Coordinates of C-alpha atoms in Angstrom, one line a residue:
Chain A
X95 CA 45.2 -12.0 -32.5
X96 CA 42.8 -9.1 -33.1
X97 CA 39.3 -10.5 -33.3
X98 CA 40.2 -13.9 -31.9
X99 CA 39.3 -15.3 -28.5
X100 CA 39.9 -18.5 -26.6
X101 CA 37.1 -20.9 -27.4
X102 CA 35.8 -23.8 -25.4
X103 CA 38.8 -26.1 -25.9
X104 CA 41.4 -23.4 -25.9
X105 CA 41.0 -22.7 -29.7
X106 CA 40.8 -19.1 -30.7
X107 CA 37.4 -18.0 -32.0
X108 CA 37.1 -15.2 -34.4
X109 CA 34.6 -12.5 -33.5
X110 CA 33.6 -9.5 -35.6
X111 CA 34.4 -6.1 -34.1
X112 CA 30.8 -5.7 -33.2
X113 CA 30.5 -9.0 -31.5
X114 CA 33.8 -8.3 -29.6
X115 CA 32.5 -5.0 -28.4
X116 CA 29.3 -6.5 -27.3
X117 CA 31.1 -9.3 -25.6
X118 CA 33.3 -6.9 -23.6
X119 CA 30.3 -4.8 -22.6
X120 CA 28.4 -7.9 -21.5
X121 CA 31.3 -9.0 -19.4
X122 CA 31.7 -5.6 -17.9
X123 CA 27.9 -5.4 -17.1
X124 CA 28.0 -8.8 -15.5
X125 CA 30.9 -7.6 -13.2
X126 CA 28.8 -4.5 -12.3
X127 CA 26.6 -6.9 -10.3
X128 CA 29.3 -7.3 -7.7
X129 CA 31.6 -4.3 -8.2
X130 CA 31.2 -0.6 -8.3
X131 CA 31.8 0.9 -11.7
X132 CA 35.2 2.3 -10.8
X133 CA 36.3 -1.0 -9.3
X134 CA 35.8 -3.0 -12.5
X135 CA 39.2 -4.1 -13.7
X136 CA 40.0 -3.6 -17.3
X137 CA 42.6 -6.4 -17.1
X138 CA 40.1 -8.8 -15.7
X139 CA 37.6 -8.1 -18.4
X140 CA 40.2 -8.5 -21.1
X141 CA 41.4 -11.8 -19.5
X142 CA 37.9 -13.2 -19.4
X143 CA 37.4 -12.3 -23.0
X144 CA 40.8 -13.9 -23.8
X145 CA 42.3 -10.8 -25.3
X146 CA 45.0 -8.4 -24.2
X147 CA 44.4 -5.3 -22.2
X148 CA 45.8 -3.3 -25.0
X149 CA 43.4 -4.8 -27.5
X150 CA 40.4 -3.8 -25.3
X151 CA 41.4 -0.2 -26.0
X152 CA 41.1 -0.9 -29.7
X153 CA 37.3 -1.1 -29.0
X154 CA 37.0 1.6 -26.4
X155 CA 39.0 4.9 -26.6
X156 CA 39.5 5.1 -22.8
X157 CA 38.6 3.5 -19.5
X158 CA 35.9 6.1 -19.1
X159 CA 34.5 5.3 -22.6
X160 CA 34.3 1.6 -21.6
X161 CA 32.6 2.5 -18.3
X162 CA 30.0 4.7 -20.1
X163 CA 29.3 1.8 -22.5
X164 CA 28.7 -0.5 -19.5
X165 CA 26.4 2.0 -17.8
X166 CA 24.4 2.6 -21.0
X167 CA 24.0 -1.1 -21.3
X168 CA 22.9 -1.5 -17.7
X169 CA 20.4 1.3 -18.1
X170 CA 19.0 -0.3 -21.2
X171 CA 18.7 -3.6 -19.3
X172 CA 16.8 -1.8 -16.5
X173 CA 14.4 -0.2 -19.0
X174 CA 13.8 -3.6 -20.7
X175 CA 13.3 -5.4 -17.4
X176 CA 10.8 -2.8 -16.3
X177 CA 8.9 -2.5 -19.6
X178 CA 5.2 -2.1 -18.7
X179 CA 3.0 -5.0 -19.6
X180 CA 0.3 -3.2 -21.5
X181 CA -2.0 -6.2 -21.5
X182 CA -2.7 -5.5 -17.8
X183 CA -5.1 -2.9 -16.4
X184 CA -3.4 0.3 -15.3
X185 CA -3.2 -0.3 -11.6
X186 CA -1.9 -3.8 -12.0
X187 CA 0.5 -2.7 -14.7
X188 CA 2.1 -0.3 -12.3
X189 CA 2.3 -2.9 -9.6
X190 CA 3.9 -5.4 -11.9
X191 CA 6.5 -2.9 -13.2
X192 CA 7.4 -1.8 -9.7
X193 CA 7.8 -5.4 -8.6
X194 CA 10.2 -6.0 -11.5
X195 CA 12.1 -2.8 -10.7
X196 CA 12.6 -3.8 -7.1
X197 CA 13.9 -7.3 -8.2
X198 CA 16.2 -5.8 -10.8
X199 CA 17.7 -3.4 -8.3
X200 CA 18.0 -6.2 -5.7
X201 CA 20.0 -8.3 -8.1
X202 CA 22.3 -5.4 -9.0
X203 CA 22.5 -3.7 -5.7
X204 CA 26.2 -3.0 -5.6
X205 CA 26.3 -1.2 -8.9
X206 CA 23.0 0.5 -8.6
X207 CA 24.0 1.9 -5.2
X208 CA 27.4 3.0 -6.5
X209 CA 25.9 4.6 -9.5
X210 CA 23.1 6.6 -7.9
X211 CA 24.4 7.1 -4.4
X212 CA 27.9 8.4 -4.7
X213 CA 28.4 9.1 -8.4
X214 CA 32.1 10.1 -7.8
X215 CA 33.0 12.7 -5.3
X216 CA 32.5 10.5 -2.3
X217 CA 33.2 12.9 0.5
X218 CA 31.0 15.5 -1.1
X219 CA 28.1 13.0 -1.4
X220 CA 28.6 12.0 2.3
X221 CA 28.0 15.6 3.2
X222 CA 25.0 15.9 1.0
X223 CA 23.6 12.7 2.5
X224 CA 24.2 13.9 6.0
X225 CA 22.1 16.9 5.3
X226 CA 19.3 14.7 4.0
X227 CA 19.6 12.6 7.1
X228 CA 19.3 15.7 9.3
X229 CA 16.2 16.7 7.4
X230 CA 14.6 13.3 7.8
X231 CA 15.4 13.2 11.5
X232 CA 13.7 16.6 12.0
X233 CA 10.6 15.3 10.4
X234 CA 10.6 12.0 12.4
X235 CA 11.2 14.0 15.6
X236 CA 7.8 15.7 15.1
X237 CA 5.9 12.4 14.6
X238 CA 4.7 11.1 17.9
X239 CA 5.3 7.4 17.2
X240 CA 7.1 5.4 19.9
X241 CA 10.6 4.2 18.8
X242 CA 9.4 0.6 18.7
X243 CA 6.2 1.2 16.8
X244 CA 5.8 -1.3 14.0
X245 CA 5.0 1.4 11.5
X246 CA 8.2 3.3 12.2
X247 CA 10.5 1.6 9.7
X248 CA 8.1 2.1 6.9
X249 CA 7.6 5.7 7.8
X250 CA 11.3 6.3 8.1
X251 CA 11.8 5.0 4.5
X252 CA 8.9 7.1 3.3
X253 CA 10.3 10.3 4.8
X254 CA 13.7 9.7 3.2
X255 CA 11.9 9.1 -0.1
X256 CA 9.9 12.3 0.4
X257 CA 13.1 14.3 0.8
X258 CA 14.3 12.9 -2.5
X259 CA 10.9 13.7 -4.0
X260 CA 11.1 17.3 -2.8
X261 CA 14.7 17.8 -4.1
X262 CA 13.9 16.3 -7.5
X263 CA 10.6 18.3 -8.0
X264 CA 12.2 21.5 -6.8
X265 CA 15.2 21.2 -9.0
X266 CA 13.1 20.2 -12.0
X267 CA 10.8 23.2 -11.3
X268 CA 13.8 25.5 -11.1
X269 CA 14.8 24.6 -14.7
X270 CA 11.3 24.5 -16.1
X271 CA 9.1 26.8 -13.9
X272 CA 6.0 25.3 -15.5
X273 CA 3.9 25.9 -12.4
X274 CA 3.9 28.8 -9.9
X275 CA 5.9 28.9 -6.7
X276 CA 2.6 28.6 -4.7
X277 CA 1.5 25.5 -6.7
X278 CA 4.9 24.0 -6.1
X279 CA 4.8 24.5 -2.4
X280 CA 1.2 23.1 -2.2
X281 CA 2.3 20.1 -4.1
X282 CA 5.4 19.4 -2.0
X283 CA 3.5 19.8 1.3
X284 CA 0.4 17.9 0.0
X285 CA 2.5 14.9 -1.1
X286 CA 3.9 13.9 2.3
X287 CA 0.9 12.2 3.9
X288 CA -0.1 10.4 0.7
X289 CA 3.4 9.4 0.0
X290 CA 3.8 7.8 3.3
X291 CA 0.4 6.3 2.7
X292 CA 0.3 6.3 6.5
X293 CA -2.8 6.8 8.6
X294 CA -0.8 8.4 11.4
X295 CA 0.7 11.0 9.2
X296 CA -2.5 11.6 7.3
X297 CA -4.3 12.2 10.6
X298 CA -1.6 14.5 11.9
X299 CA -1.3 16.6 8.8
X300 CA -5.1 16.6 8.3
X301 CA -5.0 15.7 4.7
Chain B
X4 CA 51.3 39.4 5.4
X5 CA 49.9 36.3 6.9
X6 CA 46.7 37.1 8.8
X7 CA 46.3 40.6 7.2
X8 CA 43.7 41.7 4.7
X9 CA 43.0 45.0 2.9
X10 CA 40.6 47.1 5.1
X11 CA 38.1 49.7 4.0
X12 CA 40.6 52.3 3.0
X13 CA 43.3 50.0 1.7
X14 CA 44.8 49.4 5.2
X15 CA 45.6 45.8 6.0
X16 CA 43.4 44.4 8.8
X17 CA 44.7 41.6 11.0
X18 CA 42.4 38.6 11.2
X19 CA 42.9 35.6 13.5
X20 CA 43.4 32.3 11.7
X21 CA 39.8 31.3 12.6
X22 CA 38.4 34.6 11.3
X23 CA 40.4 34.2 8.1
X24 CA 39.2 30.7 7.5
X25 CA 35.6 31.8 8.2
X26 CA 36.1 34.8 5.8
X27 CA 37.3 32.5 3.0
X28 CA 34.5 30.0 3.5
X29 CA 32.0 32.9 3.5
X30 CA 33.4 34.3 0.3
X31 CA 33.4 30.9 -1.3
X32 CA 29.8 30.2 -0.2
X33 CA 28.7 33.5 -1.7
X34 CA 30.3 32.6 -5.0
X35 CA 28.4 29.3 -4.9
X36 CA 25.2 31.3 -5.6
X37 CA 26.4 32.0 -9.1
X38 CA 29.0 29.4 -9.9
X39 CA 29.1 25.6 -9.7
X40 CA 31.4 24.3 -7.0
X41 CA 34.1 23.3 -9.5
X42 CA 34.0 26.7 -11.2
X43 CA 34.8 28.7 -8.1
X44 CA 38.2 30.3 -8.7
X45 CA 40.6 30.0 -5.8
X46 CA 42.5 33.0 -7.1
X47 CA 39.3 35.1 -7.1
X48 CA 38.4 34.1 -3.6
X49 CA 42.0 35.0 -2.5
X50 CA 41.9 38.3 -4.3
X51 CA 38.6 39.3 -2.7
X52 CA 40.0 38.4 0.7
X53 CA 43.1 40.5 -0.1
X54 CA 45.5 37.6 0.3
X55 CA 47.7 35.6 -2.0
X56 CA 46.5 32.4 -3.6
X57 CA 49.4 30.6 -1.8
X58 CA 48.2 31.9 1.6
X59 CA 44.7 30.5 1.0
X60 CA 46.4 27.0 1.0
X61 CA 47.8 27.8 4.4
X62 CA 44.2 27.5 5.7
X63 CA 43.0 24.7 3.4
X64 CA 45.2 21.7 2.6
X65 CA 43.9 21.5 -1.0
X66 CA 41.3 22.9 -3.4
X67 CA 39.1 19.9 -2.6
X68 CA 39.5 20.6 1.1
X69 CA 38.3 24.2 0.5
X70 CA 35.4 23.0 -1.7
X71 CA 34.3 20.6 1.1
X72 CA 34.4 23.4 3.6
X73 CA 32.2 25.5 1.3
X74 CA 29.7 22.7 0.8
X75 CA 29.6 21.9 4.6
X76 CA 28.9 25.6 5.2
X77 CA 26.2 25.8 2.5
X78 CA 24.5 22.7 3.9
X79 CA 24.6 24.2 7.4
X80 CA 23.0 27.3 5.9
X81 CA 20.3 25.3 4.3
X82 CA 19.5 23.5 7.6
X83 CA 19.4 26.8 9.5
X84 CA 17.2 28.4 6.9
X85 CA 14.7 25.5 7.0
X86 CA 14.7 25.0 10.8
X87 CA 11.1 24.1 11.8
X88 CA 9.3 26.8 13.7
X89 CA 8.0 24.7 16.6
X90 CA 5.6 27.4 17.7
X91 CA 3.4 26.5 14.7
X92 CA 0.9 23.6 14.5
X93 CA 2.3 20.6 12.7
X94 CA 0.7 21.1 9.3
X95 CA 1.6 24.8 9.3
X96 CA 5.1 24.0 10.5
X97 CA 5.6 21.7 7.4
X98 CA 4.2 24.3 5.1
X99 CA 6.4 27.0 6.5
X100 CA 9.6 25.0 6.3
X101 CA 8.9 23.8 2.8
X102 CA 8.3 27.4 1.7
X103 CA 11.6 28.4 3.1
X104 CA 13.3 25.4 1.5
X105 CA 11.9 26.4 -1.9
X106 CA 13.1 30.0 -1.5
X107 CA 16.6 29.0 -0.3
X108 CA 17.0 26.7 -3.3
X109 CA 15.7 29.3 -5.7
X110 CA 18.3 31.8 -4.4
X111 CA 21.1 29.2 -4.7
X112 CA 19.9 27.4 -7.8
X113 CA 23.2 27.2 -9.7
X114 CA 25.1 25.6 -6.9
X115 CA 22.2 23.4 -5.7
X116 CA 21.6 22.1 -9.2
X117 CA 25.3 21.5 -9.6
X118 CA 25.7 19.7 -6.3
X119 CA 22.7 17.4 -6.5
X120 CA 22.3 16.9 -10.2
X121 CA 25.7 16.1 -11.6
X122 CA 28.0 15.6 -8.6
X123 CA 31.0 15.0 -10.8
X124 CA 30.9 12.4 -13.7
X125 CA 28.8 14.5 -16.0
X126 CA 28.4 12.1 -18.9
X127 CA 27.5 9.4 -16.5
X128 CA 24.8 11.5 -14.8
X129 CA 23.5 12.4 -18.2
X130 CA 22.9 8.7 -18.9
X131 CA 21.3 8.1 -15.5
X132 CA 19.1 11.1 -16.1
X133 CA 18.1 9.9 -19.5
X134 CA 16.9 6.6 -17.9
X135 CA 14.9 8.6 -15.4
X136 CA 13.4 10.6 -18.2
X137 CA 12.5 7.4 -20.1
X138 CA 10.8 6.0 -17.0
X139 CA 8.8 9.3 -16.5
X140 CA 7.8 9.3 -20.2
X141 CA 6.4 5.7 -19.9
X142 CA 4.2 6.7 -17.0
X143 CA 3.0 9.9 -18.7
X144 CA 2.2 7.8 -21.8
X145 CA -0.3 5.8 -19.8
X146 CA -2.1 8.8 -18.4
X147 CA -4.9 9.9 -20.8
X148 CA -4.5 13.6 -20.3
X149 CA -4.4 15.8 -23.4
X150 CA -1.0 17.4 -24.1
X151 CA -2.4 20.9 -23.3
X152 CA -4.3 19.9 -20.2
X153 CA -3.7 22.5 -17.4
X154 CA -2.8 19.7 -14.9
X155 CA -0.1 18.2 -17.1
X156 CA 2.9 20.3 -16.0
X157 CA 2.2 19.6 -12.3
X158 CA 1.7 15.9 -13.0
X159 CA 4.9 15.7 -15.0
X160 CA 6.8 17.2 -12.1
X161 CA 5.1 14.8 -9.7
X162 CA 6.0 11.8 -11.8
X163 CA 9.7 12.8 -12.0
X164 CA 9.6 13.3 -8.2
X165 CA 8.0 9.9 -7.7
X166 CA 10.8 8.2 -9.6
X167 CA 13.3 9.9 -7.3
X168 CA 11.2 8.7 -4.4
X169 CA 11.2 5.1 -5.7
X170 CA 15.0 5.2 -6.2
X171 CA 15.7 6.6 -2.8
X172 CA 13.3 4.3 -0.9
X173 CA 14.5 1.2 -2.8
X174 CA 18.2 2.0 -2.2
X175 CA 17.6 2.8 1.5
X176 CA 15.6 -0.4 1.8
X177 CA 18.5 -2.4 0.2
X178 CA 20.9 -1.3 2.8
X179 CA 18.5 -1.6 5.8
X180 CA 15.8 -4.1 4.8
X181 CA 13.7 -3.0 7.7
X182 CA 10.4 -4.0 5.9
X183 CA 9.6 -6.9 3.7
X184 CA 9.9 -6.9 -0.1
X185 CA 6.1 -7.0 -0.3
X186 CA 5.6 -4.1 2.0
X187 CA 8.2 -2.2 0.0
X188 CA 6.3 -2.8 -3.3
X189 CA 3.0 -1.9 -1.7
X190 CA 4.4 1.4 -0.4
X191 CA 6.0 2.3 -3.8
X192 CA 2.9 1.6 -5.7
X193 CA 0.5 3.1 -3.1
X194 CA 2.5 6.3 -3.0
X195 CA 2.1 7.4 -6.7
X196 CA -1.5 8.7 -6.6
X197 CA -1.2 10.4 -3.3
X198 CA 2.1 11.9 -4.2
X199 CA 0.8 13.5 -7.3
X200 CA -2.2 14.5 -5.1
X201 CA -3.9 14.5 -8.4
X202 CA -7.6 13.6 -8.8
X203 CA -7.0 12.2 -12.3
X204 CA -4.3 9.8 -11.1
X205 CA -6.2 8.8 -8.0
X206 CA -9.2 7.9 -10.1
X207 CA -7.1 6.0 -12.6
X208 CA -5.2 4.0 -10.1
X209 CA -8.2 3.5 -7.8
X210 CA -6.6 4.6 -4.6

């Protein structure tokens, strides 16, 4: 049975170990479009490939090993899909790559959300998220825009993003310390108005 | 023994259940300064509190429950430490709060890194981080700054932060869709030069 799979008309097709491994990863990655990583059923992947669950573990040492192979494949897919088109001028190249990123993430929203948002300890991430939400609310509370102002949704997204920016930059800085604390603070503060690219914020913060 | 702890001169001190719970959380949070959450030893916390390991589980139903209480406490501490000073003008208020955020995170770097960076599945997060690194490298490759240019370290941090911004905004947008896809893309692209607050980038991207 090893290396064989059910073909178009029920006949078993022989695959090389490499082809089989690739097939299983492709099936898993496809399922990632609609299931979180931890919800991908090994039995279902094996069934779709026409092999036994046990045989799948001939190609991957554990469920975790299979999950990692799926994530590595999905990441490679993301990088390929967002590969810059170097025939374009720089500003257009950025625009084009960002557009493809948004579309890729939209197509793979379930898995992408699951992967980046709560990468395991769910209750823990809920707490961390609540803290981010509280930080965003504080900032929004200082911005004198009526609740129904048309710019508000965009600004709310930008503020959430700015908090992620601040966290990432501060954590990277802690491990590298390539600039001074004062430069870091200037950069974090200076980034908010430009990031929101919002005339209201820019006017308020006088940047 | 329940409710008693070793006092200054070895005498046992009676604490109310609330005080005891608070004491254990405070001890755990203090350890978080130098240990990742998962490396905090329950036995050590119990020993420092002068109680048995078993008694600690009288106050917390499981190790995970104790860890969550520590994280909730640390998050509350962060929010208190970064509480905006509303007596200041807006721009200065932001500056002041960001400065306190950077100092808080610097003091608690081990735990903060552990909490936000690899919130459990370590190998998985390494993969996700490698993808982010590849995206940052791609952007830096398009920026014609010599490797030893003094602006480079700041720009590298900003680009890493921008990727976190893009991820957070896109994922929030996916769950809310409060603006159109085109508005989202405009916002992501438009944020890069301002975010980096960098004259080189601003000139290159013509913003």
